[in-house]
Coordinates of C-alpha atoms in Angstrom, one line a residue:
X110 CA 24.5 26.8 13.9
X111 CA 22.4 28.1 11.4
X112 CA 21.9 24.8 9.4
X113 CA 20.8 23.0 12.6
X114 CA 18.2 25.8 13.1
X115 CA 17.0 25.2 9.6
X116 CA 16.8 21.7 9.9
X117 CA 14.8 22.0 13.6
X118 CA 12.5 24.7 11.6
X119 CA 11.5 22.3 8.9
X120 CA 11.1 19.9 10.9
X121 CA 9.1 21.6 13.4
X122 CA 7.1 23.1 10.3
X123 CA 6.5 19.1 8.9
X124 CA 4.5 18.2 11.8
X125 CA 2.7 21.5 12.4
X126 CA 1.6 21.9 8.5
X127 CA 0.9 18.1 7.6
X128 CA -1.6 18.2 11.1
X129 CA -3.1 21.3 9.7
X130 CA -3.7 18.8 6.5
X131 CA -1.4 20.5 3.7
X132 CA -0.3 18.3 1.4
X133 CA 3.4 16.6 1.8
X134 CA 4.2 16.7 -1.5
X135 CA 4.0 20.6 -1.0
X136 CA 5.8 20.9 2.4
X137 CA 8.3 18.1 1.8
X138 CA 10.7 19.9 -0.8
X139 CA 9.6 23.0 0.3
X140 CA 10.6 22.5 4.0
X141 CA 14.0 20.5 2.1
X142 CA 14.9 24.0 0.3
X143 CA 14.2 25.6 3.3
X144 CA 16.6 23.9 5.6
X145 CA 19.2 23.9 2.7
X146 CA 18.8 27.9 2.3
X147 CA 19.3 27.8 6.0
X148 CA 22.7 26.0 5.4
X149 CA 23.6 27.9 2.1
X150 CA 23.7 25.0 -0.1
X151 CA 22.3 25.7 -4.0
X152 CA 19.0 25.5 -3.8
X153 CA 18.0 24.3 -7.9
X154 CA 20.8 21.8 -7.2
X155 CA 19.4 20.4 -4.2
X156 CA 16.2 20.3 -5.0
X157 CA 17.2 18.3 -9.0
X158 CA 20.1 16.5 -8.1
X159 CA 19.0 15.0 -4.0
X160 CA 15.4 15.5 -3.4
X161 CA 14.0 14.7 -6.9
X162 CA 16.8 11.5 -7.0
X163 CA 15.9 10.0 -3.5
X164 CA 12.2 10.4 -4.3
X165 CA 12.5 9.0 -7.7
X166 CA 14.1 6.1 -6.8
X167 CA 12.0 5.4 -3.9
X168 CA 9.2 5.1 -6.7
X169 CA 11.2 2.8 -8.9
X170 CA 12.1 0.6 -5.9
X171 CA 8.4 0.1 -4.7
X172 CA 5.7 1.4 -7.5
X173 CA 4.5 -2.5 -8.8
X174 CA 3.7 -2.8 -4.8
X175 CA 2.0 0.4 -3.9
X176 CA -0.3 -0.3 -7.4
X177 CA -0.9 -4.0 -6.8
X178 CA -1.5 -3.4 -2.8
X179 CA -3.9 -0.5 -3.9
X180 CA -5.4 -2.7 -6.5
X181 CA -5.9 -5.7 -4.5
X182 CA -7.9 -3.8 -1.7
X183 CA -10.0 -2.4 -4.4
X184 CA -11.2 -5.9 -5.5
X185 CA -11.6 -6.9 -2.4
X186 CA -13.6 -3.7 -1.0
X187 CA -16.0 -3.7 -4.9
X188 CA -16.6 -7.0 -4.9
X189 CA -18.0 -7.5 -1.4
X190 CA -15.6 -9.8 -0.1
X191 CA -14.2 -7.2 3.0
X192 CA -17.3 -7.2 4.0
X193 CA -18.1 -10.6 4.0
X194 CA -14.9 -11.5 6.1
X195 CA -16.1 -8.6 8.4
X196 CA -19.4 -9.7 8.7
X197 CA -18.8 -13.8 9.4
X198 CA -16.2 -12.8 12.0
X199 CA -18.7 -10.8 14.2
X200 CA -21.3 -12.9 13.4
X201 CA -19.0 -16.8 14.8
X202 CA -17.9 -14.0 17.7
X203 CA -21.5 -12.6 18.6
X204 CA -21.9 -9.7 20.8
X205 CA -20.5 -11.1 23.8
X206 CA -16.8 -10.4 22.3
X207 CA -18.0 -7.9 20.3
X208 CA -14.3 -6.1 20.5
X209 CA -12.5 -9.4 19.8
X210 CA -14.6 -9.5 16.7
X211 CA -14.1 -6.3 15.4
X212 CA -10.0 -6.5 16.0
X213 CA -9.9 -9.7 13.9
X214 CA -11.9 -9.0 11.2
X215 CA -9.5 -5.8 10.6
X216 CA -6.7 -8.2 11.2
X217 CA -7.8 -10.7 8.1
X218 CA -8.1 -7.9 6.1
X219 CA -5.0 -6.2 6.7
X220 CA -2.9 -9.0 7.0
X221 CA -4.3 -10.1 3.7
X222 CA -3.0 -6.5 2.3
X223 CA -6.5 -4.6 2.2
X224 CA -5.7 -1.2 2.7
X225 CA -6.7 0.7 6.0
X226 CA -8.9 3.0 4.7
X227 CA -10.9 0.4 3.1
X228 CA -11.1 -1.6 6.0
X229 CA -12.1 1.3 8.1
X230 CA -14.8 1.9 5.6
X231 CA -16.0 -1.8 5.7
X232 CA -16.0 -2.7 9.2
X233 CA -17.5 0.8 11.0
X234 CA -21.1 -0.1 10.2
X235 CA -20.3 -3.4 11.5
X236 CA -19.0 -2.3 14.7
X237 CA -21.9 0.2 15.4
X238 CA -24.1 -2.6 14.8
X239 CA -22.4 -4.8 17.3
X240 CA -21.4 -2.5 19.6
X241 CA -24.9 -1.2 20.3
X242 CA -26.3 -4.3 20.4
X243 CA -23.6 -5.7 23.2
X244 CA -23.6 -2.5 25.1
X245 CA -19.9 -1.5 24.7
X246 CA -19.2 2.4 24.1
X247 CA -19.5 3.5 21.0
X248 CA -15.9 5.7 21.7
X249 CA -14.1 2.3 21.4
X250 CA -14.7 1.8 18.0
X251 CA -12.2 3.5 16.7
X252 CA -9.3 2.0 19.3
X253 CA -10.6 -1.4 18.2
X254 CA -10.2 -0.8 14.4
X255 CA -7.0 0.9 15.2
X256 CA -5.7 -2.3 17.1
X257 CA -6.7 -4.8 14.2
X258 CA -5.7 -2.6 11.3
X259 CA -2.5 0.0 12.6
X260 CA -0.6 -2.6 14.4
X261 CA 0.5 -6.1 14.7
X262 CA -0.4 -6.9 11.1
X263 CA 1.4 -4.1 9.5
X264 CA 4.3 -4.1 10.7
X265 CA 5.0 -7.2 13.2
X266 CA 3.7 -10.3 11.1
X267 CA 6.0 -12.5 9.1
X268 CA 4.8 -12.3 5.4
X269 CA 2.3 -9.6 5.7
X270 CA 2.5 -7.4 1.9
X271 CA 1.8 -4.3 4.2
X272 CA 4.3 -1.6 2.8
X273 CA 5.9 -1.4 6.4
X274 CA 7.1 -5.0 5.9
X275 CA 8.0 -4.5 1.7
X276 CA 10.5 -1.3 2.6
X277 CA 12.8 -2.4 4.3
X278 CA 13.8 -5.3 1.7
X279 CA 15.7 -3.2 -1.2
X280 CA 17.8 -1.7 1.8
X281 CA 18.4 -5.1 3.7
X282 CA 18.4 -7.2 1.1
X283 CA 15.5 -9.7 2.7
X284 CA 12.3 -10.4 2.5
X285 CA 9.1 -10.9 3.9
X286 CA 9.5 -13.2 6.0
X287 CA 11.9 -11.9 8.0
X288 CA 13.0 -13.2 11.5
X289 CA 9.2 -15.1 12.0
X290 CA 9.7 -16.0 15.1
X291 CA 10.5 -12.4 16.6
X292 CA 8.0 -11.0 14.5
X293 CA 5.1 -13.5 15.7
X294 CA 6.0 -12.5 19.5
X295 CA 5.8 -9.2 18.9
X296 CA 2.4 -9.4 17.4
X297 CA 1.3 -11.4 20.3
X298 CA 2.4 -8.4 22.5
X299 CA 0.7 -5.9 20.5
X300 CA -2.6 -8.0 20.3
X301 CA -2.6 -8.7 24.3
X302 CA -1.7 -5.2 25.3
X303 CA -4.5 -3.8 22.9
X304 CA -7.4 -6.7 24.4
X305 CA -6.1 -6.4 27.7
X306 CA -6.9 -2.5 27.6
X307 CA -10.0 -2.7 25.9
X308 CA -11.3 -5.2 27.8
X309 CA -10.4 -3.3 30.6
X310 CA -12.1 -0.1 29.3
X311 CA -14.9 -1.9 28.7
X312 CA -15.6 -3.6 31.9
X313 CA -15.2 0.2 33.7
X314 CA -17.8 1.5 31.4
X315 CA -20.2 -1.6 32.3
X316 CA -19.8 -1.0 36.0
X317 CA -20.3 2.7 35.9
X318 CA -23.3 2.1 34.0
X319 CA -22.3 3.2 30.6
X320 CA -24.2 1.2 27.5
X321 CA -23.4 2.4 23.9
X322 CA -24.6 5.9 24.3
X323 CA -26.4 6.3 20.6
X324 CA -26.2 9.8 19.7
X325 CA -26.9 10.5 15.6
X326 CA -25.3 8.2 13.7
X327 CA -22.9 9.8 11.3
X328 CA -24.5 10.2 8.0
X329 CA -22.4 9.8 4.6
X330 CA -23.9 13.7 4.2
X331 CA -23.3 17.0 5.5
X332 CA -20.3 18.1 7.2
X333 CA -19.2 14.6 8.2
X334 CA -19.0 13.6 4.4
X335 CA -17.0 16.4 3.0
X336 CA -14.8 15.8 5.9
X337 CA -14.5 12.3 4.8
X338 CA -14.5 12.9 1.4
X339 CA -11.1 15.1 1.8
X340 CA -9.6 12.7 3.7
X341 CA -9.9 10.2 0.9
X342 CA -9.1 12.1 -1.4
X343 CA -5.5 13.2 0.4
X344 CA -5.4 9.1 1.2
X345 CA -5.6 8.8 -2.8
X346 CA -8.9 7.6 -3.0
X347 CA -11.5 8.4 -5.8
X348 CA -14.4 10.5 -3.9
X349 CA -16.8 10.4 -6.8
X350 CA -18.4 7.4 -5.7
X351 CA -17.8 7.6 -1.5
X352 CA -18.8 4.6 -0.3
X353 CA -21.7 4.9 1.7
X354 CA -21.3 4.4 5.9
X355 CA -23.6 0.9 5.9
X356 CA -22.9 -2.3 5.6
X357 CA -24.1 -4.0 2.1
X358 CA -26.8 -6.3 2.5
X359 CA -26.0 -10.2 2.2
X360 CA -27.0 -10.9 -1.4
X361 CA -24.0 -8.4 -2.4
X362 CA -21.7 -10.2 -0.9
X363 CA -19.6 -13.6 -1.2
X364 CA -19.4 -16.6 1.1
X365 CA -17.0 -16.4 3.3
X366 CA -14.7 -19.4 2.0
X367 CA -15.0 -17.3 -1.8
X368 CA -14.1 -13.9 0.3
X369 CA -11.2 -15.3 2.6
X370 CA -9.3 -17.4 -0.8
X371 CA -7.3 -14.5 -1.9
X372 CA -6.5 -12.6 1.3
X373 CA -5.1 -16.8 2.1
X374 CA -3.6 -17.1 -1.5
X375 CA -1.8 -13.7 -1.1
X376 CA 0.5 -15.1 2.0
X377 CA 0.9 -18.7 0.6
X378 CA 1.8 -17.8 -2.8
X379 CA 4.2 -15.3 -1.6
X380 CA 5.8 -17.7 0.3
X381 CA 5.3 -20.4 -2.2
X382 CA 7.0 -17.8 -4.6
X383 CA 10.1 -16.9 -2.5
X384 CA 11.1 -20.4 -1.4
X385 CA 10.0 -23.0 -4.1
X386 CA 9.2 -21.4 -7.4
X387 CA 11.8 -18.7 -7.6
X388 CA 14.9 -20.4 -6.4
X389 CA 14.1 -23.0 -9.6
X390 CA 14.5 -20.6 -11.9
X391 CA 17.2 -20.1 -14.1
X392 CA 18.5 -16.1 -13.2
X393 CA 22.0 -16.5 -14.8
X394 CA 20.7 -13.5 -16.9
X395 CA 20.9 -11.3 -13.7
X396 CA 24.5 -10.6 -13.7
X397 CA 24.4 -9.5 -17.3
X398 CA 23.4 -5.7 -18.7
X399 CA 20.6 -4.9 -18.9
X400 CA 19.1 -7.1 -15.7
X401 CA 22.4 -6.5 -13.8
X402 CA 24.7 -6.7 -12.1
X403 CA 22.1 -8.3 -9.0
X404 CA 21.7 -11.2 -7.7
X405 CA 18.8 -13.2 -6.7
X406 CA 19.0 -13.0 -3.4
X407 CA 18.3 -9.0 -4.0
X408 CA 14.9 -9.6 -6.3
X409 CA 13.8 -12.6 -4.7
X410 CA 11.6 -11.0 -2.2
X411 CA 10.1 -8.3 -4.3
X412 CA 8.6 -11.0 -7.3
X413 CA 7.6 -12.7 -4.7
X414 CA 5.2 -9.9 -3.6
X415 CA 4.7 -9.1 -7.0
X416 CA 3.8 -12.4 -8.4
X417 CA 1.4 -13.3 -5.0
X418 CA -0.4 -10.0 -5.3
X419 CA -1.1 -10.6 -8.9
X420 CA -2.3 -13.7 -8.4
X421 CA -4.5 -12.9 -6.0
X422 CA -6.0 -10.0 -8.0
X423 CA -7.1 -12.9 -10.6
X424 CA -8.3 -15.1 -7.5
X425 CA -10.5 -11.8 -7.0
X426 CA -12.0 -11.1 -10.1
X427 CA -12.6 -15.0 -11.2
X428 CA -14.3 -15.9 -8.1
X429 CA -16.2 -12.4 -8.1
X430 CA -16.8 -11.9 -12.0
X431 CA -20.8 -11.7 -11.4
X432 CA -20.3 -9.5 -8.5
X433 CA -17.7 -6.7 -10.3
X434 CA -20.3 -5.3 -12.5
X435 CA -17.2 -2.5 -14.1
X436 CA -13.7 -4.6 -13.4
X437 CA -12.3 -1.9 -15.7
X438 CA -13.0 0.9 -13.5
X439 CA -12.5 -1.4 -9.9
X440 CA -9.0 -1.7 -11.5
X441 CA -8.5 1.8 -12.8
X442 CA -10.0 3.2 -9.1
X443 CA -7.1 1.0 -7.6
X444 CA -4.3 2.1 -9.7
X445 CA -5.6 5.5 -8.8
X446 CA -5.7 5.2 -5.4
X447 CA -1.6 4.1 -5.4
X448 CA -0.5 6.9 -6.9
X449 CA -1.0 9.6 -3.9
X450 CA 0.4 7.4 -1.1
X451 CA 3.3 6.3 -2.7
X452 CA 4.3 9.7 -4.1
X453 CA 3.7 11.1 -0.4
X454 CA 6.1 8.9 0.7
X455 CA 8.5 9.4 -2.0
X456 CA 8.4 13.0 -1.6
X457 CA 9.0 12.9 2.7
X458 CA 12.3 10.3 1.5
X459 CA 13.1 12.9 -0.8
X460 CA 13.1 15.3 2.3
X461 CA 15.2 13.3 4.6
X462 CA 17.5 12.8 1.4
X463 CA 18.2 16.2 1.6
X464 CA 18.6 16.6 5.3
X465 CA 20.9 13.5 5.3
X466 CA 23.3 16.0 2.8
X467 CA 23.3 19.2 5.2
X468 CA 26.4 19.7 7.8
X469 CA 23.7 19.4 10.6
X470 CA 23.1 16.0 10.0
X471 CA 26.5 15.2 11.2
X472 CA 25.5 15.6 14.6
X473 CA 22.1 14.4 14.7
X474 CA 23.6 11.0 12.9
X475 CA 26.3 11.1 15.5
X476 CA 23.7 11.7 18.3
X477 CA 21.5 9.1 16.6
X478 CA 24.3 6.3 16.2
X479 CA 26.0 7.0 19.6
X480 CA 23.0 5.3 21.3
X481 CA 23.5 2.1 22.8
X482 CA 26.9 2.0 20.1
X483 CA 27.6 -1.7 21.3
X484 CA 23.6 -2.6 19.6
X485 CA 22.5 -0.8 16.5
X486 CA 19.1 -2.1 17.1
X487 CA 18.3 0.4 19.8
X488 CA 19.5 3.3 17.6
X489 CA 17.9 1.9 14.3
X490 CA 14.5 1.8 16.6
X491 CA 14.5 5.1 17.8
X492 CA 15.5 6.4 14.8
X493 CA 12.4 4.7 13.0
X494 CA 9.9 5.5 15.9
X495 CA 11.0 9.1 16.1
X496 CA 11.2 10.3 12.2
X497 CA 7.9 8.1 11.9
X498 CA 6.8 10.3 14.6
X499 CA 7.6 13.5 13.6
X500 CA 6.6 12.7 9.9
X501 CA 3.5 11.7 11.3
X502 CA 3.6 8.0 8.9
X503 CA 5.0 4.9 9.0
X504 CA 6.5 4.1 6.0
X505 CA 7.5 7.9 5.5
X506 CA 9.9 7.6 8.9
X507 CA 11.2 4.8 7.7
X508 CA 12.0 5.6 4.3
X509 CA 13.7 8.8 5.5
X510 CA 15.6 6.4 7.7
X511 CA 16.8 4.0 5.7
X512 CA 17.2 6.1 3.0
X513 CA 19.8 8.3 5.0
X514 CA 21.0 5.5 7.5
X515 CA 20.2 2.0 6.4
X516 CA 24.1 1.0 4.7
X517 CA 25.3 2.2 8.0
X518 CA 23.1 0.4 10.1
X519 CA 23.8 -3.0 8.0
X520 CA 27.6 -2.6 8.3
X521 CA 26.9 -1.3 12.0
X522 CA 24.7 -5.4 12.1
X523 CA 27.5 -7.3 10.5
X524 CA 30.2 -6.0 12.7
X525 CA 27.7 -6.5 16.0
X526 CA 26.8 -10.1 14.5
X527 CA 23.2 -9.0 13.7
X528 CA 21.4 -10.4 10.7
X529 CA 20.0 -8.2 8.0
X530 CA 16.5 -9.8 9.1
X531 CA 16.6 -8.7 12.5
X532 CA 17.4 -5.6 10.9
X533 CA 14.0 -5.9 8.6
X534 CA 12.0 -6.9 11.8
X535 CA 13.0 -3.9 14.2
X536 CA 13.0 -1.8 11.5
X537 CA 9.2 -2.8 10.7
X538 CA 7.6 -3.1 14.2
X539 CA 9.8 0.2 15.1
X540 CA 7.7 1.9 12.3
X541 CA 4.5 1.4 14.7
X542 CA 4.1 3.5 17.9
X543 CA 4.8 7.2 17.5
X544 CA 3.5 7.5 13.7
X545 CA 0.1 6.5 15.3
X546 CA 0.2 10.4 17.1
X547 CA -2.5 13.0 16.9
X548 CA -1.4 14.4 13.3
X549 CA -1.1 10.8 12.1
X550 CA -3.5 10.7 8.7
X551 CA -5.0 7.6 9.4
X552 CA -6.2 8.2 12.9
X553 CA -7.8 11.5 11.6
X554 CA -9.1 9.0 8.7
X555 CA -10.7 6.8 11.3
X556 CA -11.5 9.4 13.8
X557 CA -13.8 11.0 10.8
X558 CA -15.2 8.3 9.6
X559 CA -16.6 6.7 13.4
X560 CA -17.4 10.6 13.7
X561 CA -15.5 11.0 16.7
X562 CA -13.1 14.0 18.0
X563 CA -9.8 13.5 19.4
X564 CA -11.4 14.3 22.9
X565 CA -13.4 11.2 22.7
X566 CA -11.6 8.5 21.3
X567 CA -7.9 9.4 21.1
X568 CA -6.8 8.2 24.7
X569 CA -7.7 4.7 23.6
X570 CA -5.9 4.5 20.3
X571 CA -2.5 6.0 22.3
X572 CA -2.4 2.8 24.6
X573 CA -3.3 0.2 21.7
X574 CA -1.4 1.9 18.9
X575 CA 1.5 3.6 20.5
X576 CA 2.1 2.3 23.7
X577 CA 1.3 -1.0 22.5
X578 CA 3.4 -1.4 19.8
X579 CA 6.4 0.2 21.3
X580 CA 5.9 -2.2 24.3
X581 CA 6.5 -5.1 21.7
X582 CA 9.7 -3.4 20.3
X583 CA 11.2 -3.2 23.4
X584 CA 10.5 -7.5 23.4
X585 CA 11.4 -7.6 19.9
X586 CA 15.0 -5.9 21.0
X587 CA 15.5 -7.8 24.0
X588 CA 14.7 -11.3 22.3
X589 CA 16.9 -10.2 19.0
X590 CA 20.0 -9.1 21.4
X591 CA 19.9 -12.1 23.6
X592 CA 18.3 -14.8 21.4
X593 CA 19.7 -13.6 18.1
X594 CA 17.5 -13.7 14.9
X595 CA 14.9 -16.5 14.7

């Protein structure tokens, strides 16, 4: 009884403190001792021989992807070219779909792997702009963002480099690309729901006579800017040089074909990589020490990543050498800015690796896997959704998942005739919906930088980025259980 008290405490103590905005990689093994004291285990051994373990080799998994993600969007964001996407999007749009505008630009970007709190940064004075001169709330803004940047290309998309979709791969052993078809449809659902509501929202404010409703701008000073200057820095971001909150004029910026090359080159190469280039090579050398024992199929979808991100980071800096006045510090700022967010992860996988060992978890895995028992995939989604939920992240609920549950759930698929990639997929799109909650970092990242409060704007990004997304895993589920994995 005790144990399961301990384990309710720290968890209840997770989502309490990381709202409040303490570090996780204070309150993740200090909640894990916590619960473990709770359930007498030996605390020095717990913390040296499970947490540190699970976290280290969440890092080893996933490191070259976290630094060549974080990289890539720092490339993108110094040498103009998020802007630029941003910008020509709005501007082929106009003001008439000024929301549609704003949700795709975020959507190139993200799909293309540009972080979110780069995209944030580069589209918000772009939005103000529009949104003022079309007349749409300015309390929108940040559900708009939210629906092109939180949702259908992080986790739903086939082939996105998002972490959401790189995860699950080392577990599942697949890549990507993973069941396209159900991934598409689920994106569609996401991206309809969002429009649908926005449009709606905005049509209500028309008729009751609401325009844009400028009140002060939010300045990159004061207040405002130490409050997003924290929040970078907790995202891993250097603060020493915030970027300012306005858009950079034209000359500082690439054409749109020179902007748009890599985000393209990053999801052709990777596929390029993974079906063409990859399978040619010769891998005997995988089944011998020290490479092995592993087989292609297992590393396949990682160089993939790898070798299309890298790529891309070239594309960047030849096609913007002019424009990246200190390349050397673009790419040391990137490095940087991987370290936090992956290490944050690491350490909440590192937590659930040490729940996972306590007798309470017994019951909650029994609780968990007696769900639906005759379709894993409902279990595996709650799962997700829930711990992404309570950890308040998306790839941090699904680490601790799979870190504690994913072998199970692939010999629960193979016996129930489901595919590791309609595992990959559920898993991913299941990562979006309750991790997009009050305490989540990025909507408090997004909320600051439009310079809204929760009171404002939150409503909103509930129906695009929870109840959106979780609408599309409910299709995702029923398509994968009836159709099968396409």
């Amino acid at each position: 009884m005790l144990d399961i008290l301990g384990t309710a405490l720290s968890l209840g103590l997770l989502i309490y403190l990381a709202y409040r905005g303490m570090s996780v990689l204070i309150l993740a093994p200090v909640l894990a001792l916590l619960a473990a004291a709770f359930a007498g285990a030996p605390l020095l051994a717990t913390f040296t021989q499970i947490f540190m373990k699970a976290a280290g080799n969440f890092i080893v998994l996933l490191f070259p992807l976290f630094l060549l993600g974080a990289v890539f969007g720092k490339m993108m964001e110094a040498s103009g070219s998020a802007a630029a996407i941003a910008h020509r999007t709005t501007e082929w749009l106009g003001q008439r779909r000024a929301v549609l505008a704003i949700v795709l630009a975020c959507a190139l970007l993200t799909y293309g792997g540009v972080s979110l709190f780069v995209v944030a940064f580069a589209v918000f004075p772009i939005a103000l702009a529009l949104f003022r001169e079309a007349g749409v709330p300015k309390r929108l803004i940040p559900a708009t963002i939210a629906l092109g940047a939180f949702t259908f290309t992080m986790t739903a998309l086939p082939g996105t480099p998002a972490i959401q979709n790189v995860i699950p791969m080392p577990f599942f052993g697949t890549t990507p690309f993973a069941a396209p078809g159900i991934g598409i449809i689920a994106g569609v659902v996401m991206l309809g729901t969002g429009l649908l509501w926005l449009g709606w929202r905005e049509a209500r404010a028309r008729a009751a006579g609401e325009g844009f409703l400028a009140a002060e701008e939010p300045e990159a000073t004061g207040p405002v800017r130490q409050a997003i200057r924290e929040r970078a820095h907790g995202e891993g971001f250097d603060t020493a040089e915030l970027p300012p909150l306005t858009a950079p004029q034209a000359t500082d910026r690439p054409g749109f074909a020179v902007a748009i090359l890599p985000v393209i080159l990053v999801v052709v190469l990777n596929f390029a990589f993974l079906k063409l280039v990859i399978p040619a090579l010769d891998t005997a050398y995988l089944a011998e020490p020290p490479y092995g024992p592993a087989t292609l199929g297992s590393v396949k979808g990682m160089w993939a990543i790898i070798a299309a991100l890298t790529a891309s980071i070239l594309a960047v800096w030849a096609l913007n050498a002019r424009r990246l006045m200190t390349p050397g510090k673009t790419l040391s700022d990137g490095a940087n800015a991987s370290v936090v967010p992956i290490f944050n992860t690491a350490a909440l996988v590192g937590f659930g690796a040490v729940i996972a060992a306590l007798p309470a978890f017994a019951v909650i895995r029994d609780a968990i896997l007696g769900v639906a028992p005759g379709n894993p995939l409902i279990s595996l989604a709650i799962s997700v959704n829930v711990l992404a939920g309570i950890t308040g992240s998306a790839s941090g609920g699904m680490g601790i998942a799979l870190q504690t549950l994913g072998d199970t759930y692939l010999e629960m698929g193979a016996a129930a005739g489901i595919s590791p990639e309609l595992l990959h997929r559920v898993t991913t799109i299941a990562t979006g919906g309750l991790d997009a909650l009050p305490h989540n970092g990025a909507v408090i990242s997004l909320l600051t930088i439009c310079g809204l409060s929760h009171r404002e704007s939150y409503a909103d990004i509930f129906v695009v980025a929870v109840l959106g997304p979780i609408l599309a895993l409910v299709v995702a589920i029923l398509l994968g259980t009836v159709l099968g994995t396409f």
